[in-house]
Amino acid sequence: MSRATAGLLAAAIGVVGLAPPAPASAKAPAATANAFAFDWVSAVVAVAGALYGAGGGGNLDAATQQIIGAIEASEARMLNHIDAIASAEVQACARAHAIELSDINTMSTSVRQLWAQEATRCAALATAYLDAVVSKNSVDNLGHVIGEIYAIAIAARVKANLHNGVDLLLRDQVRSYEVVVAKLAPSCNEQRYVEHDTQGRVVTVEIHYTCVAYNGDQATDHELYHLGKLVGPPLNRDAVANNATRNTSRAIALEALPRLRSSMP
């Protein structure tokens, strides 16, 4: 579009970065590049379904063992993410529980219950740290393993027959992911290009919306109006923001939240 007579009206919401833009999607982008291969949210939802009948119920022991087996299989990769957590206390408890979970079936009842309570405390610490931390990189690092930390705590409580606290853990996990979504929201910038005819009447209005994540990833989209009518699809600002954060744990949180909310009693 010619902008020789265009008036530039910029509403700056944030700072536009220099990374090449990616096209926006109508949905939150998949988080498979950031997450481990195992679907931790599905495993937690399966446990909730077996406990509370959500989604038709299921086998509680099988759902719990699936989490334990997955932790064992992905322990090395999980520990790499845990080691990047800035909080020494959260890092220590998460690392210890990831290593020790494989022994939970051989623990005595009393030891298993104490261990489950400590795993619950570790999950609570992780959520408290997310609430308090300011650094986006620290939020992102912890956001990558929130699913695993809560999966361990939930599996441990089920194995220890401490079912009453599982619903509260689910609510805290939802709150943790909500914090990740909010704190890793990208900076966004909207620009309007208005073209007039020779008599000063508005002919076209083109709106460009660009978002940049803290790691420099960028996404953009636009919409065009001609003589007051929309030409082509409307601009989806949420999709642009979500696509900009596609390579952060915000994408994991966005994908997980609807499923977790539907699993809560």
PDB file of C-alpha atoms in Angstrom:
ATOM      1  CA  MET A   1       0.000   0.000   0.000  1.00  0.00           C
ATOM      2  CA  SER A   2       1.313   3.457  -0.838  1.00  0.00           C
ATOM      3  CA  ARG A   3       2.013   5.506   2.253  1.00  0.00           C
ATOM      4  CA  ALA A   4       2.995   8.768   0.595  1.00  0.00           C
ATOM      5  CA  THR A   5       0.023  10.468   2.216  1.00  0.00           C
ATOM      6  CA  ALA A   6      -0.222   8.129   5.162  1.00  0.00           C
ATOM      7  CA  GLY A   7      -0.538   9.337   8.692  1.00  0.00           C
ATOM      8  CA  LEU A   8       1.316   7.155  11.183  1.00  0.00           C
ATOM      9  CA  LEU A   9      -0.476   6.687  14.479  1.00  0.00           C
ATOM     10  CA  ALA A  10       1.598   4.454  16.742  1.00  0.00           C
ATOM     11  CA  ALA A  11       0.298   3.036  20.007  1.00  0.00           C
ATOM     12  CA  ALA A  12       3.401   1.604  21.609  1.00  0.00           C
ATOM     13  CA  ILE A  13       2.686  -1.031  24.197  1.00  0.00           C
ATOM     14  CA  GLY A  14       6.242  -2.372  24.333  1.00  0.00           C
ATOM     15  CA  VAL A  15       9.544  -2.437  22.502  1.00  0.00           C
ATOM     16  CA  VAL A  16       9.819  -4.139  19.126  1.00  0.00           C
ATOM     17  CA  GLY A  17      12.880  -6.373  18.795  1.00  0.00           C
ATOM     18  CA  LEU A  18      15.082  -7.193  15.825  1.00  0.00           C
ATOM     19  CA  ALA A  19      14.396 -10.914  15.466  1.00  0.00           C
ATOM     20  CA  PRO A  20      12.632 -11.897  12.219  1.00  0.00           C
ATOM     21  CA  PRO A  21       8.867 -12.104  12.681  1.00  0.00           C
ATOM     22  CA  ALA A  22       6.876 -15.315  12.611  1.00  0.00           C
ATOM     23  CA  PRO A  23       3.321 -15.471  11.311  1.00  0.00           C
ATOM     24  CA  ALA A  24       0.633 -15.599  13.977  1.00  0.00           C
ATOM     25  CA  SER A  25      -1.530 -18.646  14.478  1.00  0.00           C
ATOM     26  CA  ALA A  26      -5.161 -18.845  15.540  1.00  0.00           C
ATOM     27  CA  LYS A  27      -4.164 -21.115  18.417  1.00  0.00           C
ATOM     28  CA  ALA A  28      -1.500 -21.127  21.066  1.00  0.00           C
ATOM     29  CA  PRO A  29       1.568 -22.695  19.396  1.00  0.00           C
ATOM     30  CA  ALA A  30       2.593 -26.196  20.314  1.00  0.00           C
ATOM     31  CA  ALA A  31       5.152 -26.427  23.106  1.00  0.00           C
ATOM     32  CA  THR A  32       6.772 -29.684  22.057  1.00  0.00           C
ATOM     33  CA  ALA A  33      10.120 -28.028  21.427  1.00  0.00           C
ATOM     34  CA  ASN A  34      10.255 -26.922  25.065  1.00  0.00           C
ATOM     35  CA  ALA A  35       8.699 -29.839  26.881  1.00  0.00           C
ATOM     36  CA  PHE A  36       9.929 -33.343  27.484  1.00  0.00           C
ATOM     37  CA  ALA A  37       8.457 -35.993  25.181  1.00  0.00           C
ATOM     38  CA  PHE A  38       6.151 -37.258  27.925  1.00  0.00           C
ATOM     39  CA  ASP A  39       2.820 -35.451  28.344  1.00  0.00           C
ATOM     40  CA  TRP A  40       2.903 -34.570  32.043  1.00  0.00           C
ATOM     41  CA  VAL A  41      -0.423 -32.775  31.991  1.00  0.00           C
ATOM     42  CA  SER A  42      -2.217 -35.795  30.534  1.00  0.00           C
ATOM     43  CA  ALA A  43      -0.694 -37.964  33.258  1.00  0.00           C
ATOM     44  CA  VAL A  44      -1.884 -35.612  36.010  1.00  0.00           C
ATOM     45  CA  VAL A  45      -5.321 -35.359  34.400  1.00  0.00           C
ATOM     46  CA  ALA A  46      -5.486 -39.166  34.304  1.00  0.00           C
ATOM     47  CA  VAL A  47      -4.818 -39.308  38.053  1.00  0.00           C
ATOM     48  CA  ALA A  48      -7.466 -36.652  38.677  1.00  0.00           C
ATOM     49  CA  GLY A  49      -9.905 -38.571  36.499  1.00  0.00           C
ATOM     50  CA  ALA A  50      -9.313 -41.764  38.464  1.00  0.00           C
ATOM     51  CA  LEU A  51      -9.719 -39.904  41.777  1.00  0.00           C
ATOM     52  CA  TYR A  52     -12.669 -37.692  40.949  1.00  0.00           C
ATOM     53  CA  GLY A  53     -14.305 -39.376  37.989  1.00  0.00           C
ATOM     54  CA  ALA A  54     -13.426 -36.611  35.526  1.00  0.00           C
ATOM     55  CA  GLY A  55     -13.443 -37.900  31.965  1.00  0.00           C
ATOM     56  CA  GLY A  56     -14.992 -41.205  32.979  1.00  0.00           C
ATOM     57  CA  GLY A  57     -12.504 -42.160  35.673  1.00  0.00           C
ATOM     58  CA  GLY A  58      -9.751 -44.744  35.275  1.00  0.00           C
ATOM     59  CA  ASN A  59      -7.243 -46.921  37.055  1.00  0.00           C
ATOM     60  CA  LEU A  60      -5.624 -44.828  39.788  1.00  0.00           C
ATOM     61  CA  ASP A  61      -2.622 -47.077  40.336  1.00  0.00           C
ATOM     62  CA  ALA A  62      -1.896 -47.354  36.601  1.00  0.00           C
ATOM     63  CA  ALA A  63      -2.133 -43.576  36.169  1.00  0.00           C
ATOM     64  CA  THR A  64       0.226 -43.020  39.100  1.00  0.00           C
ATOM     65  CA  GLN A  65       2.717 -45.621  37.887  1.00  0.00           C
ATOM     66  CA  GLN A  66       2.768 -43.888  34.513  1.00  0.00           C
ATOM     67  CA  ILE A  67       4.097 -40.740  36.194  1.00  0.00           C
ATOM     68  CA  ILE A  68       6.714 -42.689  38.153  1.00  0.00           C
ATOM     69  CA  GLY A  69       7.877 -44.494  35.012  1.00  0.00           C
ATOM     70  CA  ALA A  70       8.071 -41.255  33.049  1.00  0.00           C
ATOM     71  CA  ILE A  71      10.159 -39.549  35.733  1.00  0.00           C
ATOM     72  CA  GLU A  72      12.584 -42.460  35.676  1.00  0.00           C
ATOM     73  CA  ALA A  73      12.812 -42.419  31.874  1.00  0.00           C
ATOM     74  CA  SER A  74      13.395 -38.671  31.590  1.00  0.00           C
ATOM     75  CA  GLU A  75      15.352 -38.104  34.797  1.00  0.00           C
ATOM     76  CA  ALA A  76      18.550 -36.864  33.134  1.00  0.00           C
ATOM     77  CA  ARG A  77      16.777 -34.318  30.938  1.00  0.00           C
ATOM     78  CA  MET A  78      14.594 -33.193  33.811  1.00  0.00           C
ATOM     79  CA  LEU A  79      17.592 -32.656  36.072  1.00  0.00           C
ATOM     80  CA  ASN A  80      19.196 -30.429  33.426  1.00  0.00           C
ATOM     81  CA  HIS A  81      16.171 -28.125  33.583  1.00  0.00           C
ATOM     82  CA  ILE A  82      16.058 -28.279  37.379  1.00  0.00           C
ATOM     83  CA  ASP A  83      19.715 -27.272  37.593  1.00  0.00           C
ATOM     84  CA  ALA A  84      18.834 -24.035  35.749  1.00  0.00           C
ATOM     85  CA  ILE A  85      16.392 -22.955  38.490  1.00  0.00           C
ATOM     86  CA  ALA A  86      17.748 -19.885  40.274  1.00  0.00           C
ATOM     87  CA  SER A  87      16.283 -20.705  43.691  1.00  0.00           C
ATOM     88  CA  ALA A  88      18.678 -23.037  45.513  1.00  0.00           C
ATOM     89  CA  GLU A  89      15.923 -24.330  47.803  1.00  0.00           C
ATOM     90  CA  VAL A  90      13.531 -25.174  44.968  1.00  0.00           C
ATOM     91  CA  GLN A  91      16.366 -26.649  42.918  1.00  0.00           C
ATOM     92  CA  ALA A  92      17.474 -28.872  45.797  1.00  0.00           C
ATOM     93  CA  CYS A  93      14.064 -30.263  46.689  1.00  0.00           C
ATOM     94  CA  ALA A  94      13.015 -30.764  43.057  1.00  0.00           C
ATOM     95  CA  ARG A  95      16.256 -32.552  42.253  1.00  0.00           C
ATOM     96  CA  ALA A  96      16.032 -34.810  45.306  1.00  0.00           C
ATOM     97  CA  HIS A  97      12.442 -35.799  44.610  1.00  0.00           C
ATOM     98  CA  ALA A  98      13.113 -36.470  40.923  1.00  0.00           C
ATOM     99  CA  ILE A  99      15.936 -38.831  41.909  1.00  0.00           C
ATOM    100  CA  GLU A 100      14.134 -40.539  44.798  1.00  0.00           C
ATOM    101  CA  LEU A 101      10.696 -41.072  43.239  1.00  0.00           C
ATOM    102  CA  SER A 102      11.774 -44.379  41.698  1.00  0.00           C
ATOM    103  CA  ASP A 103      12.123 -45.812  45.231  1.00  0.00           C
ATOM    104  CA  ILE A 104       8.638 -44.852  46.403  1.00  0.00           C
ATOM    105  CA  ASN A 105       7.213 -48.356  45.915  1.00  0.00           C
ATOM    106  CA  THR A 106       9.788 -49.790  48.328  1.00  0.00           C
ATOM    107  CA  MET A 107       9.274 -47.189  51.066  1.00  0.00           C
ATOM    108  CA  SER A 108       7.422 -48.069  54.243  1.00  0.00           C
ATOM    109  CA  THR A 109       4.007 -46.476  54.723  1.00  0.00           C
ATOM    110  CA  SER A 110       5.263 -43.932  57.254  1.00  0.00           C
ATOM    111  CA  VAL A 111       8.307 -42.976  55.153  1.00  0.00           C
ATOM    112  CA  ARG A 112       6.158 -42.717  52.031  1.00  0.00           C
ATOM    113  CA  GLN A 113       3.748 -40.351  53.776  1.00  0.00           C
ATOM    114  CA  LEU A 114       6.561 -38.123  55.031  1.00  0.00           C
ATOM    115  CA  TRP A 115       8.152 -38.161  51.592  1.00  0.00           C
ATOM    116  CA  ALA A 116       4.849 -37.197  49.968  1.00  0.00           C
ATOM    117  CA  GLN A 117       4.454 -34.297  52.362  1.00  0.00           C
ATOM    118  CA  GLU A 118       7.945 -33.079  51.479  1.00  0.00           C
ATOM    119  CA  ALA A 119       7.143 -33.366  47.754  1.00  0.00           C
ATOM    120  CA  THR A 120       4.015 -31.303  48.383  1.00  0.00           C
ATOM    121  CA  ARG A 121       6.088 -28.691  50.206  1.00  0.00           C
ATOM    122  CA  CYS A 122       8.501 -28.569  47.252  1.00  0.00           C
ATOM    123  CA  ALA A 123       5.642 -27.894  44.843  1.00  0.00           C
ATOM    124  CA  ALA A 124       4.368 -25.135  47.128  1.00  0.00           C
ATOM    125  CA  LEU A 125       7.870 -23.626  47.250  1.00  0.00           C
ATOM    126  CA  ALA A 126       8.047 -23.623  43.464  1.00  0.00           C
ATOM    127  CA  THR A 127       4.741 -21.772  43.231  1.00  0.00           C
ATOM    128  CA  ALA A 128       5.805 -19.247  45.883  1.00  0.00           C
ATOM    129  CA  TYR A 129       9.061 -18.650  44.012  1.00  0.00           C
ATOM    130  CA  LEU A 130       7.183 -18.044  40.757  1.00  0.00           C
ATOM    131  CA  ASP A 131       5.005 -15.497  42.555  1.00  0.00           C
ATOM    132  CA  ALA A 132       8.025 -13.637  43.921  1.00  0.00           C
ATOM    133  CA  VAL A 133      10.645 -13.789  41.162  1.00  0.00           C
ATOM    134  CA  VAL A 134      10.997 -10.896  38.730  1.00  0.00           C
ATOM    135  CA  SER A 135      13.516 -12.256  36.217  1.00  0.00           C
ATOM    136  CA  LYS A 136      11.742 -13.585  33.117  1.00  0.00           C
ATOM    137  CA  ASN A 137      14.548 -16.056  32.512  1.00  0.00           C
ATOM    138  CA  SER A 138      14.074 -17.486  36.032  1.00  0.00           C
ATOM    139  CA  VAL A 139      10.323 -17.750  35.482  1.00  0.00           C
ATOM    140  CA  ASP A 140      10.930 -19.503  32.176  1.00  0.00           C
ATOM    141  CA  ASN A 141      13.368 -22.026  33.632  1.00  0.00           C
ATOM    142  CA  LEU A 142      10.965 -22.991  36.405  1.00  0.00           C
ATOM    143  CA  GLY A 143       7.997 -22.958  34.050  1.00  0.00           C
ATOM    144  CA  HIS A 144       9.642 -25.761  32.070  1.00  0.00           C
ATOM    145  CA  VAL A 145       9.532 -28.135  35.061  1.00  0.00           C
ATOM    146  CA  ILE A 146       6.390 -27.062  36.956  1.00  0.00           C
ATOM    147  CA  GLY A 147       4.511 -29.920  35.338  1.00  0.00           C
ATOM    148  CA  GLU A 148       7.064 -32.471  36.513  1.00  0.00           C
ATOM    149  CA  ILE A 149       7.325 -31.030  40.039  1.00  0.00           C
ATOM    150  CA  TYR A 150       3.564 -31.227  40.497  1.00  0.00           C
ATOM    151  CA  ALA A 151       3.334 -34.647  38.840  1.00  0.00           C
ATOM    152  CA  ILE A 152       5.812 -35.975  41.412  1.00  0.00           C
ATOM    153  CA  ALA A 153       3.892 -34.443  44.320  1.00  0.00           C
ATOM    154  CA  ILE A 154       0.549 -35.784  43.080  1.00  0.00           C
ATOM    155  CA  ALA A 155       1.933 -39.267  42.420  1.00  0.00           C
ATOM    156  CA  ALA A 156       3.565 -39.282  45.855  1.00  0.00           C
ATOM    157  CA  ARG A 157       0.331 -38.296  47.635  1.00  0.00           C
ATOM    158  CA  VAL A 158      -1.614 -40.986  45.801  1.00  0.00           C
ATOM    159  CA  LYS A 159       0.999 -43.623  46.685  1.00  0.00           C
ATOM    160  CA  ALA A 160       0.915 -42.462  50.315  1.00  0.00           C
ATOM    161  CA  ASN A 161      -2.902 -42.608  50.342  1.00  0.00           C
ATOM    162  CA  LEU A 162      -3.050 -38.850  51.051  1.00  0.00           C
ATOM    163  CA  HIS A 163      -5.756 -38.194  48.499  1.00  0.00           C
ATOM    164  CA  ASN A 164      -7.316 -35.197  50.222  1.00  0.00           C
ATOM    165  CA  GLY A 165      -4.582 -32.806  49.149  1.00  0.00           C
ATOM    166  CA  VAL A 166      -4.510 -33.708  45.458  1.00  0.00           C
ATOM    167  CA  ASP A 167      -7.272 -31.261  44.521  1.00  0.00           C
ATOM    168  CA  LEU A 168      -5.342 -28.442  46.194  1.00  0.00           C
ATOM    169  CA  LEU A 169      -2.206 -29.399  44.279  1.00  0.00           C
ATOM    170  CA  LEU A 170      -4.154 -29.226  41.021  1.00  0.00           C
ATOM    171  CA  ARG A 171      -5.356 -25.726  41.907  1.00  0.00           C
ATOM    172  CA  ASP A 172      -1.817 -24.626  42.781  1.00  0.00           C
ATOM    173  CA  GLN A 173      -0.496 -26.034  39.510  1.00  0.00           C
ATOM    174  CA  VAL A 174      -3.115 -24.055  37.615  1.00  0.00           C
ATOM    175  CA  ARG A 175      -2.128 -20.920  39.530  1.00  0.00           C
ATOM    176  CA  SER A 176       1.552 -21.554  38.771  1.00  0.00           C
ATOM    177  CA  TYR A 177       0.894 -21.784  35.061  1.00  0.00           C
ATOM    178  CA  GLU A 178      -1.259 -18.657  35.211  1.00  0.00           C
ATOM    179  CA  VAL A 179       1.711 -16.817  36.725  1.00  0.00           C
ATOM    180  CA  VAL A 180       3.984 -18.133  33.961  1.00  0.00           C
ATOM    181  CA  VAL A 181       1.539 -16.900  31.303  1.00  0.00           C
ATOM    182  CA  ALA A 182       1.306 -13.459  32.897  1.00  0.00           C
ATOM    183  CA  LYS A 183       5.000 -12.949  33.668  1.00  0.00           C
ATOM    184  CA  LEU A 184       6.241 -14.162  30.287  1.00  0.00           C
ATOM    185  CA  ALA A 185       3.760 -12.066  28.317  1.00  0.00           C
ATOM    186  CA  PRO A 186       5.560 -10.421  25.396  1.00  0.00           C
ATOM    187  CA  SER A 187       5.993  -6.730  24.704  1.00  0.00           C
ATOM    188  CA  CYS A 188       3.633  -5.652  21.924  1.00  0.00           C
ATOM    189  CA  ASN A 189       3.441  -2.686  19.572  1.00  0.00           C
ATOM    190  CA  GLU A 190       0.529  -1.606  17.381  1.00  0.00           C
ATOM    191  CA  GLN A 191       0.891   0.755  14.421  1.00  0.00           C
ATOM    192  CA  ARG A 192      -1.872   2.204  12.242  1.00  0.00           C
ATOM    193  CA  TYR A 193      -1.237   3.449   8.727  1.00  0.00           C
ATOM    194  CA  VAL A 194      -4.033   5.682   7.379  1.00  0.00           C
ATOM    195  CA  GLU A 195      -4.278   6.656   3.695  1.00  0.00           C
ATOM    196  CA  HIS A 196      -6.472   9.539   2.541  1.00  0.00           C
ATOM    197  CA  ASP A 197      -7.764  10.558  -0.855  1.00  0.00           C
ATOM    198  CA  THR A 198      -7.111  13.991  -2.381  1.00  0.00           C
ATOM    199  CA  GLN A 199     -10.031  15.451  -0.398  1.00  0.00           C
ATOM    200  CA  GLY A 200      -8.680  14.223   2.924  1.00  0.00           C
ATOM    201  CA  ARG A 201     -11.145  11.368   3.338  1.00  0.00           C
ATOM    202  CA  VAL A 202      -9.945   8.081   4.824  1.00  0.00           C
ATOM    203  CA  VAL A 203      -9.549   5.386   2.161  1.00  0.00           C
ATOM    204  CA  THR A 204      -7.606   2.617   3.876  1.00  0.00           C
ATOM    205  CA  VAL A 205      -6.492   1.840   7.409  1.00  0.00           C
ATOM    206  CA  GLU A 206      -3.834  -0.826   7.908  1.00  0.00           C
ATOM    207  CA  ILE A 207      -3.141  -2.063  11.426  1.00  0.00           C
ATOM    208  CA  HIS A 208       0.093  -3.913  12.190  1.00  0.00           C
ATOM    209  CA  TYR A 209       0.559  -5.710  15.506  1.00  0.00           C
ATOM    210  CA  THR A 210       3.949  -7.063  16.576  1.00  0.00           C
ATOM    211  CA  CYS A 211       4.958  -8.860  19.768  1.00  0.00           C
ATOM    212  CA  VAL A 212       8.422  -9.743  21.048  1.00  0.00           C
ATOM    213  CA  ALA A 213       9.138 -12.293  23.765  1.00  0.00           C
ATOM    214  CA  TYR A 214      11.846 -11.744  26.371  1.00  0.00           C
ATOM    215  CA  ASN A 215      14.142 -14.138  24.455  1.00  0.00           C
ATOM    216  CA  GLY A 216      13.886 -12.038  21.278  1.00  0.00           C
ATOM    217  CA  ASP A 217      11.428 -14.219  19.358  1.00  0.00           C
ATOM    218  CA  GLN A 218       8.933 -12.140  17.415  1.00  0.00           C
ATOM    219  CA  ALA A 219       5.544 -12.556  15.744  1.00  0.00           C
ATOM    220  CA  THR A 220       3.431 -10.130  13.739  1.00  0.00           C
ATOM    221  CA  ASP A 221       0.124  -9.882  11.903  1.00  0.00           C
ATOM    222  CA  HIS A 222      -2.088  -7.186  10.382  1.00  0.00           C
ATOM    223  CA  GLU A 223      -5.571  -6.321   9.196  1.00  0.00           C
ATOM    224  CA  LEU A 224      -6.734  -3.946   6.460  1.00  0.00           C
ATOM    225  CA  TYR A 225      -9.837  -1.781   6.168  1.00  0.00           C
ATOM    226  CA  HIS A 226     -10.927  -0.207   2.874  1.00  0.00           C
ATOM    227  CA  LEU A 227     -13.617   2.444   3.027  1.00  0.00           C
ATOM    228  CA  GLY A 228     -14.465   1.288   6.530  1.00  0.00           C
ATOM    229  CA  LYS A 229     -14.855  -2.394   5.623  1.00  0.00           C
ATOM    230  CA  LEU A 230     -12.532  -5.170   6.744  1.00  0.00           C
ATOM    231  CA  VAL A 231     -10.626  -6.772   3.879  1.00  0.00           C
ATOM    232  CA  GLY A 232      -9.445 -10.280   4.720  1.00  0.00           C
ATOM    233  CA  PRO A 233      -9.288 -11.937   8.152  1.00  0.00           C
ATOM    234  CA  PRO A 234      -9.400  -9.896  11.365  1.00  0.00           C
ATOM    235  CA  LEU A 235      -6.312  -9.341  13.457  1.00  0.00           C
ATOM    236  CA  ASN A 236      -5.996 -11.793  16.364  1.00  0.00           C
ATOM    237  CA  ARG A 237      -3.823 -10.032  18.917  1.00  0.00           C
ATOM    238  CA  ASP A 238      -3.816 -12.932  21.379  1.00  0.00           C
ATOM    239  CA  ALA A 239      -2.573 -15.293  18.684  1.00  0.00           C
ATOM    240  CA  VAL A 240       0.277 -12.913  17.847  1.00  0.00           C
ATOM    241  CA  ALA A 241       1.289 -12.690  21.520  1.00  0.00           C
ATOM    242  CA  ASN A 242       1.104 -16.457  21.949  1.00  0.00           C
ATOM    243  CA  ASN A 243       3.134 -17.102  18.819  1.00  0.00           C
ATOM    244  CA  ALA A 244       5.854 -14.708  19.950  1.00  0.00           C
ATOM    245  CA  THR A 245       6.324 -16.785  23.127  1.00  0.00           C
ATOM    246  CA  ARG A 246       6.265 -20.122  21.283  1.00  0.00           C
ATOM    247  CA  ASN A 247       9.766 -21.055  22.465  1.00  0.00           C
ATOM    248  CA  THR A 248       9.205 -20.293  26.149  1.00  0.00           C
ATOM    249  CA  SER A 249       7.431 -22.178  28.914  1.00  0.00           C
ATOM    250  CA  ARG A 250       4.513 -19.793  28.436  1.00  0.00           C
ATOM    251  CA  ALA A 251       3.525 -21.964  25.458  1.00  0.00           C
ATOM    252  CA  ILE A 252       3.555 -25.033  27.733  1.00  0.00           C
ATOM    253  CA  ALA A 253       1.378 -23.235  30.272  1.00  0.00           C
ATOM    254  CA  LEU A 254      -1.115 -22.012  27.672  1.00  0.00           C
ATOM    255  CA  GLU A 255      -1.566 -25.536  26.356  1.00  0.00           C
ATOM    256  CA  ALA A 256      -1.837 -27.090  29.826  1.00  0.00           C
ATOM    257  CA  LEU A 257      -4.271 -24.722  31.518  1.00  0.00           C
ATOM    258  CA  PRO A 258      -7.551 -25.715  29.806  1.00  0.00           C
ATOM    259  CA  ARG A 259      -6.947 -29.413  30.495  1.00  0.00           C
ATOM    260  CA  LEU A 260      -5.940 -28.874  34.097  1.00  0.00           C
ATOM    261  CA  ARG A 261      -8.951 -26.642  34.796  1.00  0.00           C
ATOM    262  CA  SER A 262     -11.300 -29.252  33.352  1.00  0.00           C
ATOM    263  CA  SER A 263      -9.809 -31.957  35.603  1.00  0.00           C
ATOM    264  CA  MET A 264     -10.378 -30.142  38.905  1.00  0.00           C
ATOM    265  CA  PRO A 265     -13.225 -31.415  41.108  1.00  0.00           C
TER     266      PRO A 265
END
